[in-house]
């Protein structure tokens, strides 16, 4: 596989990356999640804010996820890169780390102390960071009451607080689904392509695992993020009604960061529902019956399959 294919897959994984600790039993965090993702206040009214001095934002356009993504890691927009707003990013200080010839710098541009609830409220309402400096003008200034703010802060404290499923210090675990009834030659063909893709990616890393042990300062961010890809094949047996239970069992045995490709002889709906419920990206499954009648954020299809063909022929 070429570099463009790897880049497209990596980009899709980042865009759909699950919010690792999004689930929270508290009502405040549940309300905060809806505010963060959809721009809806606890009252049901749309969230309102102002950006760039005088640009009004409302509802989904004002939602935190529109710039920072569900993961909280941020989507670059032109030359602007929204900062990460996960719990580890917000509630620890930021400083310039230097080694060997230079000491770390804890003051000045690019640094700030850790946020607390009060300083985070000021950042959201007034656009001032924890060090007292103005935030970028593109950062919305929100009009939120204390109740809505408590919910958002409660949710932000869970965002990214634990590693995403399927991610360890050294590996990124991916899975592909093959359902019952798939012809053996189709199964072999798909798995051969995926195995070659993963092997090519892992082989093209220029001994990153060894290099990371002796990393140079200017490359530290890249090598610290390096993971070897591990591909798992989840075989599903029996009728579709039994697939969800099997998917849950496979995921308990070895969590997957994402499902890639996949092959089904029948409906994809049980897999679609599993991925949406677990907030696991599912990228480009091979199925004639993609599930397009249900809401979906984490599943990306090549096309509508047989339904699209039927409309074209009608």
PDB file of C-alpha atoms in Angstrom:
ATOM      1  CA  UNK A   1       0.000   0.000   0.000  1.00  0.00           C
ATOM      2  CA  UNK A   2       1.282   3.462  -0.832  1.00  0.00           C
ATOM      3  CA  UNK A   3       1.803   6.389   1.495  1.00  0.00           C
ATOM      4  CA  UNK A   4      -1.413   8.103   0.341  1.00  0.00           C
ATOM      5  CA  UNK A   5      -3.520   5.085   1.327  1.00  0.00           C
ATOM      6  CA  UNK A   6      -1.873   4.957   4.740  1.00  0.00           C
ATOM      7  CA  UNK A   7      -2.414   8.683   5.213  1.00  0.00           C
ATOM      8  CA  UNK A   8      -6.108   8.426   4.294  1.00  0.00           C
ATOM      9  CA  UNK A   9      -6.655   5.580   6.748  1.00  0.00           C
ATOM     10  CA  UNK A  10      -4.755   7.380   9.497  1.00  0.00           C
ATOM     11  CA  UNK A  11      -6.771  10.542   8.880  1.00  0.00           C
ATOM     12  CA  UNK A  12     -10.041   8.645   9.096  1.00  0.00           C
ATOM     13  CA  UNK A  13      -8.966   7.000  12.338  1.00  0.00           C
ATOM     14  CA  UNK A  14      -8.102  10.367  13.893  1.00  0.00           C
ATOM     15  CA  UNK A  15     -11.332  11.978  12.746  1.00  0.00           C
ATOM     16  CA  UNK A  16     -13.425   9.142  14.134  1.00  0.00           C
ATOM     17  CA  UNK A  17     -11.290   8.445  17.140  1.00  0.00           C
ATOM     18  CA  UNK A  18     -13.464   7.498  20.108  1.00  0.00           C
ATOM     19  CA  UNK A  19     -13.666   9.703  23.160  1.00  0.00           C
ATOM     20  CA  UNK A  20     -12.056   7.173  25.446  1.00  0.00           C
ATOM     21  CA  UNK A  21     -13.892   8.045  28.634  1.00  0.00           C
ATOM     22  CA  UNK A  22     -17.022   9.611  27.230  1.00  0.00           C
ATOM     23  CA  UNK A  23     -19.411   7.393  29.167  1.00  0.00           C
ATOM     24  CA  UNK A  24     -20.282   8.855  32.591  1.00  0.00           C
ATOM     25  CA  UNK A  25     -23.224   7.846  34.769  1.00  0.00           C
ATOM     26  CA  UNK A  26     -23.700  11.359  36.142  1.00  0.00           C
ATOM     27  CA  UNK A  27     -26.548  13.425  34.748  1.00  0.00           C
ATOM     28  CA  UNK A  28     -24.324  16.503  34.668  1.00  0.00           C
ATOM     29  CA  UNK A  29     -21.727  14.789  32.488  1.00  0.00           C
ATOM     30  CA  UNK A  30     -24.474  13.433  30.215  1.00  0.00           C
ATOM     31  CA  UNK A  31     -25.800  16.955  29.725  1.00  0.00           C
ATOM     32  CA  UNK A  32     -22.252  18.181  29.215  1.00  0.00           C
ATOM     33  CA  UNK A  33     -21.643  15.569  26.529  1.00  0.00           C
ATOM     34  CA  UNK A  34     -24.677  16.772  24.582  1.00  0.00           C
ATOM     35  CA  UNK A  35     -23.547  20.379  24.918  1.00  0.00           C
ATOM     36  CA  UNK A  36     -20.023  19.449  23.801  1.00  0.00           C
ATOM     37  CA  UNK A  37     -21.093  17.349  20.818  1.00  0.00           C
ATOM     38  CA  UNK A  38     -24.345  18.922  19.645  1.00  0.00           C
ATOM     39  CA  UNK A  39     -24.397  22.448  21.054  1.00  0.00           C
ATOM     40  CA  UNK A  40     -27.586  21.845  23.050  1.00  0.00           C
ATOM     41  CA  UNK A  41     -27.985  23.300  26.545  1.00  0.00           C
ATOM     42  CA  UNK A  42     -29.513  21.303  29.439  1.00  0.00           C
ATOM     43  CA  UNK A  43     -32.721  23.291  28.903  1.00  0.00           C
ATOM     44  CA  UNK A  44     -32.911  22.079  25.300  1.00  0.00           C
ATOM     45  CA  UNK A  45     -32.110  25.520  23.915  1.00  0.00           C
ATOM     46  CA  UNK A  46     -29.249  25.916  21.428  1.00  0.00           C
ATOM     47  CA  UNK A  47     -25.834  26.916  22.729  1.00  0.00           C
ATOM     48  CA  UNK A  48     -24.838  30.465  21.772  1.00  0.00           C
ATOM     49  CA  UNK A  49     -21.404  32.044  21.469  1.00  0.00           C
ATOM     50  CA  UNK A  50     -19.421  34.724  19.661  1.00  0.00           C
ATOM     51  CA  UNK A  51     -16.156  34.145  17.797  1.00  0.00           C
ATOM     52  CA  UNK A  52     -13.647  36.442  16.086  1.00  0.00           C
ATOM     53  CA  UNK A  53     -15.062  39.409  17.948  1.00  0.00           C
ATOM     54  CA  UNK A  54     -18.485  39.661  16.337  1.00  0.00           C
ATOM     55  CA  UNK A  55     -19.389  36.390  14.585  1.00  0.00           C
ATOM     56  CA  UNK A  56     -22.440  34.786  16.238  1.00  0.00           C
ATOM     57  CA  UNK A  57     -22.510  31.006  16.606  1.00  0.00           C
ATOM     58  CA  UNK A  58     -25.509  28.925  17.538  1.00  0.00           C
ATOM     59  CA  UNK A  59     -26.309  25.262  18.149  1.00  0.00           C
ATOM     60  CA  UNK A  60     -24.085  22.786  16.340  1.00  0.00           C
ATOM     61  CA  UNK A  61     -21.892  25.552  14.931  1.00  0.00           C
ATOM     62  CA  UNK A  62     -21.027  26.551  18.505  1.00  0.00           C
ATOM     63  CA  UNK A  63     -20.483  22.989  19.749  1.00  0.00           C
ATOM     64  CA  UNK A  64     -17.000  22.249  21.062  1.00  0.00           C
ATOM     65  CA  UNK A  65     -16.786  19.158  18.849  1.00  0.00           C
ATOM     66  CA  UNK A  66     -17.081  21.255  15.688  1.00  0.00           C
ATOM     67  CA  UNK A  67     -13.438  22.325  16.179  1.00  0.00           C
ATOM     68  CA  UNK A  68     -11.996  20.003  18.814  1.00  0.00           C
ATOM     69  CA  UNK A  69     -13.692  16.820  17.571  1.00  0.00           C
ATOM     70  CA  UNK A  70     -15.338  14.162  19.687  1.00  0.00           C
ATOM     71  CA  UNK A  71     -11.896  13.052  20.800  1.00  0.00           C
ATOM     72  CA  UNK A  72     -10.991  16.518  22.077  1.00  0.00           C
ATOM     73  CA  UNK A  73      -7.744  16.446  20.091  1.00  0.00           C
ATOM     74  CA  UNK A  74      -8.687  19.194  17.632  1.00  0.00           C
ATOM     75  CA  UNK A  75      -9.216  19.536  13.871  1.00  0.00           C
ATOM     76  CA  UNK A  76      -6.751  21.824  12.036  1.00  0.00           C
ATOM     77  CA  UNK A  77      -8.433  24.598  10.065  1.00  0.00           C
ATOM     78  CA  UNK A  78      -6.072  26.250   7.607  1.00  0.00           C
ATOM     79  CA  UNK A  79      -3.120  27.492   9.611  1.00  0.00           C
ATOM     80  CA  UNK A  80      -5.034  27.294  12.903  1.00  0.00           C
ATOM     81  CA  UNK A  81      -4.743  24.173  15.042  1.00  0.00           C
ATOM     82  CA  UNK A  82      -7.204  23.983  17.950  1.00  0.00           C
ATOM     83  CA  UNK A  83      -5.451  22.809  21.088  1.00  0.00           C
ATOM     84  CA  UNK A  84      -6.323  19.521  22.758  1.00  0.00           C
ATOM     85  CA  UNK A  85      -8.983  19.884  25.444  1.00  0.00           C
ATOM     86  CA  UNK A  86      -8.908  16.387  26.882  1.00  0.00           C
ATOM     87  CA  UNK A  87      -8.733  16.059  30.653  1.00  0.00           C
ATOM     88  CA  UNK A  88      -4.966  15.324  30.659  1.00  0.00           C
ATOM     89  CA  UNK A  89      -4.351  18.384  28.468  1.00  0.00           C
ATOM     90  CA  UNK A  90      -6.501  20.798  30.466  1.00  0.00           C
ATOM     91  CA  UNK A  91      -5.751  19.730  34.000  1.00  0.00           C
ATOM     92  CA  UNK A  92      -1.970  19.615  33.733  1.00  0.00           C
ATOM     93  CA  UNK A  93       0.295  22.561  33.094  1.00  0.00           C
ATOM     94  CA  UNK A  94       1.845  23.191  29.700  1.00  0.00           C
ATOM     95  CA  UNK A  95       5.474  24.157  29.379  1.00  0.00           C
ATOM     96  CA  UNK A  96       8.283  24.091  26.845  1.00  0.00           C
ATOM     97  CA  UNK A  97      10.363  20.983  27.457  1.00  0.00           C
ATOM     98  CA  UNK A  98      14.009  21.228  26.481  1.00  0.00           C
ATOM     99  CA  UNK A  99      16.877  18.898  27.143  1.00  0.00           C
ATOM    100  CA  UNK A 100      20.639  18.733  27.090  1.00  0.00           C
ATOM    101  CA  UNK A 101      21.707  22.322  26.333  1.00  0.00           C
ATOM    102  CA  UNK A 102      18.568  24.072  27.564  1.00  0.00           C
ATOM    103  CA  UNK A 103      16.420  23.942  30.671  1.00  0.00           C
ATOM    104  CA  UNK A 104      12.658  23.542  30.522  1.00  0.00           C
ATOM    105  CA  UNK A 105      10.730  26.825  30.344  1.00  0.00           C
ATOM    106  CA  UNK A 106       7.621  27.137  32.500  1.00  0.00           C
ATOM    107  CA  UNK A 107       6.708  30.759  31.794  1.00  0.00           C
ATOM    108  CA  UNK A 108       6.107  32.914  28.746  1.00  0.00           C
ATOM    109  CA  UNK A 109       4.414  32.182  25.405  1.00  0.00           C
ATOM    110  CA  UNK A 110       3.203  28.634  24.907  1.00  0.00           C
ATOM    111  CA  UNK A 111       3.041  27.861  28.617  1.00  0.00           C
ATOM    112  CA  UNK A 112       0.311  28.001  31.238  1.00  0.00           C
ATOM    113  CA  UNK A 113      -0.538  26.470  34.603  1.00  0.00           C
ATOM    114  CA  UNK A 114      -3.109  23.699  34.876  1.00  0.00           C
ATOM    115  CA  UNK A 115      -6.737  24.722  34.606  1.00  0.00           C
ATOM    116  CA  UNK A 116      -9.113  24.387  37.515  1.00  0.00           C
ATOM    117  CA  UNK A 117     -12.885  24.754  37.328  1.00  0.00           C
ATOM    118  CA  UNK A 118     -12.769  28.518  37.898  1.00  0.00           C
ATOM    119  CA  UNK A 119     -10.091  29.241  35.288  1.00  0.00           C
ATOM    120  CA  UNK A 120     -11.789  26.923  32.802  1.00  0.00           C
ATOM    121  CA  UNK A 121     -15.055  28.812  33.290  1.00  0.00           C
ATOM    122  CA  UNK A 122     -13.230  32.067  32.581  1.00  0.00           C
ATOM    123  CA  UNK A 123     -11.680  30.580  29.436  1.00  0.00           C
ATOM    124  CA  UNK A 124     -15.070  29.475  28.134  1.00  0.00           C
ATOM    125  CA  UNK A 125     -16.909  32.689  28.945  1.00  0.00           C
ATOM    126  CA  UNK A 126     -14.254  35.368  28.585  1.00  0.00           C
ATOM    127  CA  UNK A 127     -11.587  33.815  26.344  1.00  0.00           C
ATOM    128  CA  UNK A 128      -8.744  34.059  28.873  1.00  0.00           C
ATOM    129  CA  UNK A 129      -6.424  31.107  29.519  1.00  0.00           C
ATOM    130  CA  UNK A 130      -5.161  29.818  32.861  1.00  0.00           C
ATOM    131  CA  UNK A 131      -2.156  32.156  32.666  1.00  0.00           C
ATOM    132  CA  UNK A 132      -4.386  35.196  32.142  1.00  0.00           C
ATOM    133  CA  UNK A 133      -3.556  35.587  28.442  1.00  0.00           C
ATOM    134  CA  UNK A 134      -6.248  36.050  25.761  1.00  0.00           C
ATOM    135  CA  UNK A 135      -7.121  32.938  23.791  1.00  0.00           C
ATOM    136  CA  UNK A 136      -7.186  32.945  19.996  1.00  0.00           C
ATOM    137  CA  UNK A 137     -10.000  35.089  18.615  1.00  0.00           C
ATOM    138  CA  UNK A 138     -11.438  32.016  16.862  1.00  0.00           C
ATOM    139  CA  UNK A 139     -12.100  30.409  20.243  1.00  0.00           C
ATOM    140  CA  UNK A 140     -15.797  31.115  20.909  1.00  0.00           C
ATOM    141  CA  UNK A 141     -16.823  33.108  23.949  1.00  0.00           C
ATOM    142  CA  UNK A 142     -19.802  31.178  25.307  1.00  0.00           C
ATOM    143  CA  UNK A 143     -22.972  32.456  26.905  1.00  0.00           C
ATOM    144  CA  UNK A 144     -23.640  29.694  29.415  1.00  0.00           C
ATOM    145  CA  UNK A 145     -25.153  29.697  32.878  1.00  0.00           C
ATOM    146  CA  UNK A 146     -23.620  27.935  35.864  1.00  0.00           C
ATOM    147  CA  UNK A 147     -25.723  24.793  35.415  1.00  0.00           C
ATOM    148  CA  UNK A 148     -24.644  24.281  31.801  1.00  0.00           C
ATOM    149  CA  UNK A 149     -21.058  25.078  32.702  1.00  0.00           C
ATOM    150  CA  UNK A 150     -21.011  22.482  35.482  1.00  0.00           C
ATOM    151  CA  UNK A 151     -22.194  19.840  33.045  1.00  0.00           C
ATOM    152  CA  UNK A 152     -19.586  20.740  30.444  1.00  0.00           C
ATOM    153  CA  UNK A 153     -16.778  20.750  33.009  1.00  0.00           C
ATOM    154  CA  UNK A 154     -17.960  17.378  34.355  1.00  0.00           C
ATOM    155  CA  UNK A 155     -17.816  15.944  30.848  1.00  0.00           C
ATOM    156  CA  UNK A 156     -14.418  17.460  30.040  1.00  0.00           C
ATOM    157  CA  UNK A 157     -13.013  15.789  33.157  1.00  0.00           C
ATOM    158  CA  UNK A 158     -13.849  12.414  31.579  1.00  0.00           C
ATOM    159  CA  UNK A 159     -12.683  13.189  28.039  1.00  0.00           C
ATOM    160  CA  UNK A 160      -9.528  11.238  27.269  1.00  0.00           C
ATOM    161  CA  UNK A 161      -8.995  10.451  30.945  1.00  0.00           C
ATOM    162  CA  UNK A 162      -8.273   6.810  30.064  1.00  0.00           C
ATOM    163  CA  UNK A 163      -6.585   5.318  26.984  1.00  0.00           C
ATOM    164  CA  UNK A 164      -8.808   4.509  24.027  1.00  0.00           C
ATOM    165  CA  UNK A 165      -9.742   0.821  23.721  1.00  0.00           C
ATOM    166  CA  UNK A 166      -7.233  -1.149  21.698  1.00  0.00           C
ATOM    167  CA  UNK A 167      -4.324   1.218  22.337  1.00  0.00           C
ATOM    168  CA  UNK A 168      -1.316   0.240  24.438  1.00  0.00           C
ATOM    169  CA  UNK A 169       2.089   1.841  24.861  1.00  0.00           C
ATOM    170  CA  UNK A 170       3.439  -0.183  21.947  1.00  0.00           C
ATOM    171  CA  UNK A 171       0.516  -1.357  19.785  1.00  0.00           C
ATOM    172  CA  UNK A 172      -2.611  -0.176  18.011  1.00  0.00           C
ATOM    173  CA  UNK A 173      -5.067  -3.067  17.759  1.00  0.00           C
ATOM    174  CA  UNK A 174      -7.339  -3.158  14.715  1.00  0.00           C
ATOM    175  CA  UNK A 175      -9.939  -5.766  13.811  1.00  0.00           C
ATOM    176  CA  UNK A 176     -11.738  -6.864  10.683  1.00  0.00           C
ATOM    177  CA  UNK A 177     -15.063  -8.706  10.687  1.00  0.00           C
ATOM    178  CA  UNK A 178     -15.887 -11.705   8.501  1.00  0.00           C
ATOM    179  CA  UNK A 179     -19.433 -13.029   8.816  1.00  0.00           C
ATOM    180  CA  UNK A 180     -20.776 -16.509   8.211  1.00  0.00           C
ATOM    181  CA  UNK A 181     -21.561 -17.482   4.637  1.00  0.00           C
ATOM    182  CA  UNK A 182     -18.692 -15.583   3.022  1.00  0.00           C
ATOM    183  CA  UNK A 183     -17.047 -17.564   0.225  1.00  0.00           C
ATOM    184  CA  UNK A 184     -13.557 -18.793   1.214  1.00  0.00           C
ATOM    185  CA  UNK A 185     -11.881 -17.206  -1.816  1.00  0.00           C
ATOM    186  CA  UNK A 186     -13.380 -13.785  -0.977  1.00  0.00           C
ATOM    187  CA  UNK A 187     -12.249 -14.137   2.626  1.00  0.00           C
ATOM    188  CA  UNK A 188      -8.700 -15.039   1.579  1.00  0.00           C
ATOM    189  CA  UNK A 189      -8.522 -12.155  -0.888  1.00  0.00           C
ATOM    190  CA  UNK A 190      -9.630  -9.517   1.612  1.00  0.00           C
ATOM    191  CA  UNK A 191      -7.426 -10.786   4.432  1.00  0.00           C
ATOM    192  CA  UNK A 192      -4.412 -10.954   2.117  1.00  0.00           C
ATOM    193  CA  UNK A 193      -4.838  -7.287   1.211  1.00  0.00           C
ATOM    194  CA  UNK A 194      -5.255  -6.231   4.850  1.00  0.00           C
ATOM    195  CA  UNK A 195      -2.298  -8.312   6.012  1.00  0.00           C
ATOM    196  CA  UNK A 196      -0.115  -6.775   3.304  1.00  0.00           C
ATOM    197  CA  UNK A 197      -1.320  -3.289   4.228  1.00  0.00           C
ATOM    198  CA  UNK A 198      -0.463  -3.748   7.913  1.00  0.00           C
ATOM    199  CA  UNK A 199       2.862  -5.432   7.152  1.00  0.00           C
ATOM    200  CA  UNK A 200       3.778  -2.601   4.780  1.00  0.00           C
ATOM    201  CA  UNK A 201       2.908   0.015   7.369  1.00  0.00           C
ATOM    202  CA  UNK A 202       4.881  -1.709  10.112  1.00  0.00           C
ATOM    203  CA  UNK A 203       7.863  -2.289   7.813  1.00  0.00           C
ATOM    204  CA  UNK A 204       7.970   1.342   6.703  1.00  0.00           C
ATOM    205  CA  UNK A 205       8.557   2.769  10.159  1.00  0.00           C
ATOM    206  CA  UNK A 206      12.370   2.799   9.914  1.00  0.00           C
ATOM    207  CA  UNK A 207      12.907   0.950  13.187  1.00  0.00           C
ATOM    208  CA  UNK A 208      10.856   3.494  15.123  1.00  0.00           C
ATOM    209  CA  UNK A 209      10.629   1.186  18.145  1.00  0.00           C
ATOM    210  CA  UNK A 210      14.418   1.250  18.482  1.00  0.00           C
ATOM    211  CA  UNK A 211      14.755   4.903  17.504  1.00  0.00           C
ATOM    212  CA  UNK A 212      12.233   5.889  20.176  1.00  0.00           C
ATOM    213  CA  UNK A 213      14.649   4.655  22.848  1.00  0.00           C
ATOM    214  CA  UNK A 214      17.220   7.193  21.660  1.00  0.00           C
ATOM    215  CA  UNK A 215      14.896   9.881  20.374  1.00  0.00           C
ATOM    216  CA  UNK A 216      16.153  13.289  19.389  1.00  0.00           C
ATOM    217  CA  UNK A 217      14.348  16.236  20.915  1.00  0.00           C
ATOM    218  CA  UNK A 218      12.881  17.555  17.663  1.00  0.00           C
ATOM    219  CA  UNK A 219      11.358  14.164  16.786  1.00  0.00           C
ATOM    220  CA  UNK A 220      10.198  13.168  20.241  1.00  0.00           C
ATOM    221  CA  UNK A 221       6.523  13.905  19.627  1.00  0.00           C
ATOM    222  CA  UNK A 222       6.407  11.560  16.632  1.00  0.00           C
ATOM    223  CA  UNK A 223       8.338   8.690  18.125  1.00  0.00           C
ATOM    224  CA  UNK A 224       6.486   8.857  21.414  1.00  0.00           C
ATOM    225  CA  UNK A 225       3.235   8.428  19.454  1.00  0.00           C
ATOM    226  CA  UNK A 226       4.491   5.456  17.418  1.00  0.00           C
ATOM    227  CA  UNK A 227       2.503   2.220  17.720  1.00  0.00           C
ATOM    228  CA  UNK A 228       2.887  -1.062  15.885  1.00  0.00           C
ATOM    229  CA  UNK A 229      -0.357  -2.081  14.153  1.00  0.00           C
ATOM    230  CA  UNK A 230      -1.828  -5.456  15.103  1.00  0.00           C
ATOM    231  CA  UNK A 231      -4.668  -6.888  12.996  1.00  0.00           C
ATOM    232  CA  UNK A 232      -7.230  -9.299  14.465  1.00  0.00           C
ATOM    233  CA  UNK A 233      -9.835 -11.251  12.503  1.00  0.00           C
ATOM    234  CA  UNK A 234     -13.250 -11.455  14.161  1.00  0.00           C
ATOM    235  CA  UNK A 235     -15.141 -14.384  12.638  1.00  0.00           C
ATOM    236  CA  UNK A 236     -18.917 -14.293  13.233  1.00  0.00           C
ATOM    237  CA  UNK A 237     -20.917 -17.524  13.114  1.00  0.00           C
ATOM    238  CA  UNK A 238     -24.594 -18.253  12.719  1.00  0.00           C
ATOM    239  CA  UNK A 239     -27.459 -15.875  11.886  1.00  0.00           C
ATOM    240  CA  UNK A 240     -27.166 -12.069  12.231  1.00  0.00           C
ATOM    241  CA  UNK A 241     -29.212 -12.140  15.442  1.00  0.00           C
ATOM    242  CA  UNK A 242     -26.218 -13.784  17.166  1.00  0.00           C
ATOM    243  CA  UNK A 243     -23.519 -11.466  15.835  1.00  0.00           C
ATOM    244  CA  UNK A 244     -23.818  -8.692  18.419  1.00  0.00           C
ATOM    245  CA  UNK A 245     -23.130 -11.101  21.279  1.00  0.00           C
ATOM    246  CA  UNK A 246     -20.080 -12.451  19.453  1.00  0.00           C
ATOM    247  CA  UNK A 247     -18.781  -8.952  18.728  1.00  0.00           C
ATOM    248  CA  UNK A 248     -19.034  -8.040  22.400  1.00  0.00           C
ATOM    249  CA  UNK A 249     -17.132 -11.209  23.329  1.00  0.00           C
ATOM    250  CA  UNK A 250     -14.349 -10.506  20.803  1.00  0.00           C
ATOM    251  CA  UNK A 251     -14.059  -6.943  22.048  1.00  0.00           C
ATOM    252  CA  UNK A 252     -13.812  -8.070  25.669  1.00  0.00           C
ATOM    253  CA  UNK A 253     -11.106 -10.558  24.747  1.00  0.00           C
ATOM    254  CA  UNK A 254      -9.038  -7.994  22.815  1.00  0.00           C
ATOM    255  CA  UNK A 255     -10.422  -4.462  22.478  1.00  0.00           C
ATOM    256  CA  UNK A 256     -10.042  -2.897  19.053  1.00  0.00           C
ATOM    257  CA  UNK A 257      -9.376   0.751  18.359  1.00  0.00           C
ATOM    258  CA  UNK A 258     -11.199   0.452  15.025  1.00  0.00           C
ATOM    259  CA  UNK A 259     -12.735  -2.038  12.624  1.00  0.00           C
ATOM    260  CA  UNK A 260     -11.173  -1.831   9.172  1.00  0.00           C
ATOM    261  CA  UNK A 261     -12.727  -3.199   6.014  1.00  0.00           C
ATOM    262  CA  UNK A 262     -14.691  -6.382   6.753  1.00  0.00           C
ATOM    263  CA  UNK A 263     -16.776  -8.763   4.692  1.00  0.00           C
ATOM    264  CA  UNK A 264     -20.416  -9.750   5.124  1.00  0.00           C
ATOM    265  CA  UNK A 265     -22.767 -12.086   3.343  1.00  0.00           C
ATOM    266  CA  UNK A 266     -25.907 -10.401   4.588  1.00  0.00           C
ATOM    267  CA  UNK A 267     -26.839  -7.253   6.515  1.00  0.00           C
ATOM    268  CA  UNK A 268     -24.192  -5.161   8.243  1.00  0.00           C
ATOM    269  CA  UNK A 269     -26.687  -3.800  10.768  1.00  0.00           C
ATOM    270  CA  UNK A 270     -25.507  -5.791  13.843  1.00  0.00           C
ATOM    271  CA  UNK A 271     -21.934  -4.597  13.280  1.00  0.00           C
ATOM    272  CA  UNK A 272     -23.112  -1.028  12.650  1.00  0.00           C
ATOM    273  CA  UNK A 273     -25.113  -1.002  15.891  1.00  0.00           C
ATOM    274  CA  UNK A 274     -22.193  -2.454  17.845  1.00  0.00           C
ATOM    275  CA  UNK A 275     -19.773   0.189  16.557  1.00  0.00           C
ATOM    276  CA  UNK A 276     -22.146   3.077  17.218  1.00  0.00           C
ATOM    277  CA  UNK A 277     -22.924   1.829  20.731  1.00  0.00           C
ATOM    278  CA  UNK A 278     -19.244   1.285  21.563  1.00  0.00           C
ATOM    279  CA  UNK A 279     -18.088   4.398  19.669  1.00  0.00           C
ATOM    280  CA  UNK A 280     -15.619   2.360  17.623  1.00  0.00           C
ATOM    281  CA  UNK A 281     -14.724   3.560  14.104  1.00  0.00           C
ATOM    282  CA  UNK A 282     -15.764   1.139  11.364  1.00  0.00           C
ATOM    283  CA  UNK A 283     -14.122   2.000   8.063  1.00  0.00           C
ATOM    284  CA  UNK A 284     -15.255   0.855   4.615  1.00  0.00           C
ATOM    285  CA  UNK A 285     -16.786  -2.599   5.178  1.00  0.00           C
ATOM    286  CA  UNK A 286     -17.461  -4.728   2.102  1.00  0.00           C
ATOM    287  CA  UNK A 287     -21.209  -5.297   2.203  1.00  0.00           C
ATOM    288  CA  UNK A 288     -24.083  -5.095  -0.250  1.00  0.00           C
ATOM    289  CA  UNK A 289     -26.416  -4.117   2.588  1.00  0.00           C
ATOM    290  CA  UNK A 290     -24.894  -1.205   4.524  1.00  0.00           C
ATOM    291  CA  UNK A 291     -27.038   0.132   7.342  1.00  0.00           C
ATOM    292  CA  UNK A 292     -28.112   3.563   6.120  1.00  0.00           C
ATOM    293  CA  UNK A 293     -31.483   3.795   7.865  1.00  0.00           C
ATOM    294  CA  UNK A 294     -29.980   4.304  11.338  1.00  0.00           C
ATOM    295  CA  UNK A 295     -28.011   7.287  12.640  1.00  0.00           C
ATOM    296  CA  UNK A 296     -24.303   6.714  12.365  1.00  0.00           C
ATOM    297  CA  UNK A 297     -21.183   8.693  13.180  1.00  0.00           C
ATOM    298  CA  UNK A 298     -18.541   5.999  13.548  1.00  0.00           C
ATOM    299  CA  UNK A 299     -19.311   3.870  10.481  1.00  0.00           C
ATOM    300  CA  UNK A 300     -18.149   4.968   7.028  1.00  0.00           C
ATOM    301  CA  UNK A 301     -19.353   3.064   3.951  1.00  0.00           C
ATOM    302  CA  UNK A 302     -18.077   3.121   0.384  1.00  0.00           C
ATOM    303  CA  UNK A 303     -21.645   3.496  -0.891  1.00  0.00           C
ATOM    304  CA  UNK A 304     -25.251   2.599  -0.131  1.00  0.00           C
ATOM    305  CA  UNK A 305     -24.758  -0.741  -1.860  1.00  0.00           C
ATOM    306  CA  UNK A 306     -27.781  -2.575  -3.239  1.00  0.00           C
ATOM    307  CA  UNK A 307     -30.159   0.201  -2.165  1.00  0.00           C
ATOM    308  CA  UNK A 308     -28.324   2.708  -4.344  1.00  0.00           C
ATOM    309  CA  UNK A 309     -28.259   0.295  -7.279  1.00  0.00           C
ATOM    310  CA  UNK A 310     -32.006  -0.284  -6.925  1.00  0.00           C
ATOM    311  CA  UNK A 311     -32.720   3.453  -7.021  1.00  0.00           C
ATOM    312  CA  UNK A 312     -30.540   3.904 -10.088  1.00  0.00           C
ATOM    313  CA  UNK A 313     -32.331   1.079 -11.898  1.00  0.00           C
ATOM    314  CA  UNK A 314     -35.819   2.197 -10.850  1.00  0.00           C
TER     315      UNK A 314
END
